[in-house]
Short mmCIF file of the C-alpha atoms (twelve columns), coordinates in Angstrom:
data_MODEL
# 
_entry.id   MODEL 
# 
loop_
_atom_site.group_PDB 
_atom_site.id 
_atom_site.type_symbol 
_atom_site.label_atom_id 
_atom_site.label_alt_id 
_atom_site.label_comp_id 
_atom_site.label_asym_id 
_atom_site.label_seq_id 
_atom_site.Cartn_x 
_atom_site.Cartn_y 
_atom_site.Cartn_z 
_atom_site.pdbx_PDB_model_num 
ATOM 1  C CA . MET A 1  2.447  -0.822  -13.854 1 
ATOM 2  C CA . SER A 2  5.160  0.915   -11.843 1 
ATOM 3  C CA . LEU A 3  7.161  1.714   -14.965 1 
ATOM 4  C CA . TRP A 4  3.979  3.084   -16.531 1 
ATOM 5  C CA . HIS A 5  3.381  5.263   -13.457 1 
ATOM 6  C CA . VAL A 6  6.872  6.730   -13.644 1 
ATOM 7  C CA . LEU A 7  6.575  7.344   -17.388 1 
ATOM 8  C CA . THR A 8  3.222  9.111   -17.104 1 
ATOM 9  C CA . GLN A 9  4.210  11.132  -14.047 1 
ATOM 10 C CA . HIS A 10 7.383  12.290  -15.752 1 
ATOM 11 C CA . GLY A 11 5.313  13.667  -18.610 1 
ATOM 12 C CA . ILE A 12 2.884  15.460  -16.296 1 
ATOM 13 C CA . ILE A 13 5.215  16.743  -13.568 1 
ATOM 14 C CA . GLN A 14 8.727  17.398  -14.829 1 
ATOM 15 C CA . ASP A 15 11.590 16.460  -12.502 1 
ATOM 16 C CA . PHE A 16 9.304  14.671  -10.044 1 
ATOM 17 C CA . TYR A 17 11.725 11.726  -10.051 1 
ATOM 18 C CA . GLY A 18 14.797 13.730  -11.039 1 
ATOM 19 C CA . THR A 19 16.951 13.251  -14.091 1 
ATOM 20 C CA . HIS A 20 17.197 9.493   -13.626 1 
ATOM 21 C CA . TRP A 21 13.470 8.806   -13.826 1 
ATOM 22 C CA . LEU A 22 13.806 5.985   -16.341 1 
ATOM 23 C CA . LEU A 23 16.327 4.066   -14.224 1 
ATOM 24 C CA . ILE A 24 14.113 4.442   -11.158 1 
ATOM 25 C CA . GLY A 25 11.120 3.147   -13.120 1 
ATOM 26 C CA . LEU A 26 13.099 0.200   -14.471 1 
ATOM 27 C CA . THR A 27 14.406 -0.583  -10.998 1 
ATOM 28 C CA . VAL A 28 10.938 -0.700  -9.489  1 
ATOM 29 C CA . GLY A 29 9.480  -2.596  -12.460 1 
ATOM 30 C CA . VAL A 30 12.189 -5.265  -12.641 1 
ATOM 31 C CA . SER A 31 12.251 -5.777  -8.883  1 
ATOM 32 C CA . LEU A 32 8.457  -6.090  -8.841  1 
ATOM 33 C CA . ILE A 33 8.613  -8.794  -11.492 1 
ATOM 34 C CA . GLY A 34 11.375 -10.561 -9.569  1 
ATOM 35 C CA . VAL A 35 9.476  -10.478 -6.271  1 
ATOM 36 C CA . VAL A 36 6.271  -11.763 -7.875  1 
ATOM 37 C CA . LEU A 37 8.110  -14.588 -9.647  1 
ATOM 38 C CA . TRP A 38 9.974  -15.534 -6.468  1 
ATOM 39 C CA . GLY A 39 6.756  -15.470 -4.422  1 
ATOM 40 C CA . THR A 40 5.012  -17.683 -6.947  1 
ATOM 41 C CA . LEU A 41 7.860  -20.174 -7.044  1 
ATOM 42 C CA . SER A 42 8.332  -20.333 -3.290  1 
ATOM 43 C CA . GLY A 43 4.578  -20.519 -2.703  1 
ATOM 44 C CA . SER A 44 4.267  -23.521 -4.986  1 
ATOM 45 C CA . ILE A 45 7.458  -25.373 -4.010  1 
ATOM 46 C CA . LEU A 46 7.467  -24.879 -0.223  1 
ATOM 47 C CA . PRO A 47 4.309  -26.977 0.465   1 
ATOM 48 C CA . VAL A 48 5.790  -29.837 -1.558  1 
ATOM 49 C CA . LEU A 49 9.039  -29.666 0.422   1 
ATOM 50 C CA . LEU A 50 7.157  -29.546 3.715   1 
ATOM 51 C CA . LYS A 51 5.048  -32.562 2.741   1 
ATOM 52 C CA . LYS A 52 8.166  -34.555 1.828   1 
ATOM 53 C CA . SER A 53 9.761  -33.653 5.158   1 
ATOM 54 C CA . GLY A 54 6.718  -34.916 7.062   1 
ATOM 55 C CA . ALA A 55 5.294  -31.563 8.152   1 
ATOM 56 C CA . ASP A 56 1.723  -30.499 7.484   1 
ATOM 57 C CA . PRO A 57 1.942  -28.153 4.463   1 
ATOM 58 C CA . ALA A 58 -1.482 -26.586 5.059   1 
ATOM 59 C CA . VAL A 59 -0.664 -25.328 8.535   1 
ATOM 60 C CA . SER A 60 2.919  -24.170 8.153   1 
ATOM 61 C CA . SER A 61 2.942  -23.041 4.541   1 
ATOM 62 C CA . ALA A 62 1.338  -19.598 4.864   1 
ATOM 63 C CA . PRO A 63 3.596  -18.162 7.591   1 
ATOM 64 C CA . PHE A 64 6.742  -19.539 5.962   1 
ATOM 65 C CA . VAL A 65 5.833  -18.258 2.508   1 
ATOM 66 C CA . ALA A 66 4.857  -14.817 3.805   1 
ATOM 67 C CA . THR A 67 8.041  -14.424 5.821   1 
ATOM 68 C CA . LEU A 68 10.236 -15.814 3.064   1 
ATOM 69 C CA . VAL A 69 8.738  -13.599 0.364   1 
ATOM 70 C CA . ASP A 70 8.868  -10.458 2.534   1 
ATOM 71 C CA . VAL A 71 12.508 -10.876 3.499   1 
ATOM 72 C CA . THR A 72 13.738 -11.979 0.097   1 
ATOM 73 C CA . GLY A 73 11.592 -9.332  -1.591  1 
ATOM 74 C CA . LEU A 74 13.593 -6.619  0.155   1 
ATOM 75 C CA . ILE A 75 16.820 -8.342  -0.818  1 
ATOM 76 C CA . ILE A 76 15.682 -8.582  -4.446  1 
ATOM 77 C CA . TYR A 77 14.637 -4.920  -4.506  1 
ATOM 78 C CA . PHE A 78 17.881 -3.632  -3.035  1 
ATOM 79 C CA . SER A 79 19.950 -5.912  -5.269  1 
ATOM 80 C CA . VAL A 80 18.197 -4.667  -8.401  1 
ATOM 81 C CA . ALA A 81 18.538 -1.063  -7.201  1 
ATOM 82 C CA . TYR A 82 22.238 -1.610  -6.597  1 
ATOM 83 C CA . LEU A 83 22.705 -3.098  -10.070 1 
ATOM 84 C CA . PHE A 84 20.757 -0.386  -11.916 1 
ATOM 85 C CA . LEU A 85 21.686 2.676   -9.873  1 
ATOM 86 C CA . ARG A 86 25.299 1.900   -8.883  1 
ATOM 87 C CA . GLY A 87 27.506 4.871   -9.674  1 
ATOM 88 C CA . ILE A 88 24.513 7.092   -10.451 1 
ATOM 89 C CA . LEU A 89 22.399 7.442   -7.331  1 
ATOM 90 C CA . LEU A 90 24.157 4.999   -5.009  1 
# 
């Protein structure tokens, strides 16, 4: 969806994202996919790990998953941006 937004906005408003509009769209799109996949994996694995460790997965799962996905989501986004935009915009 984010790549689609960048592609359509580039056609409507020229130079809205600059000359590197495709790389910015790919950066946002790939990082969005990575964050969603990581959130899904951590949200399904963390309750199992908590149950095996003896903790109640229903009580402690939501805060851990939310914090974990938020922090690692920023790391994923900045890592993808660094990989795609290194030497160009960074």
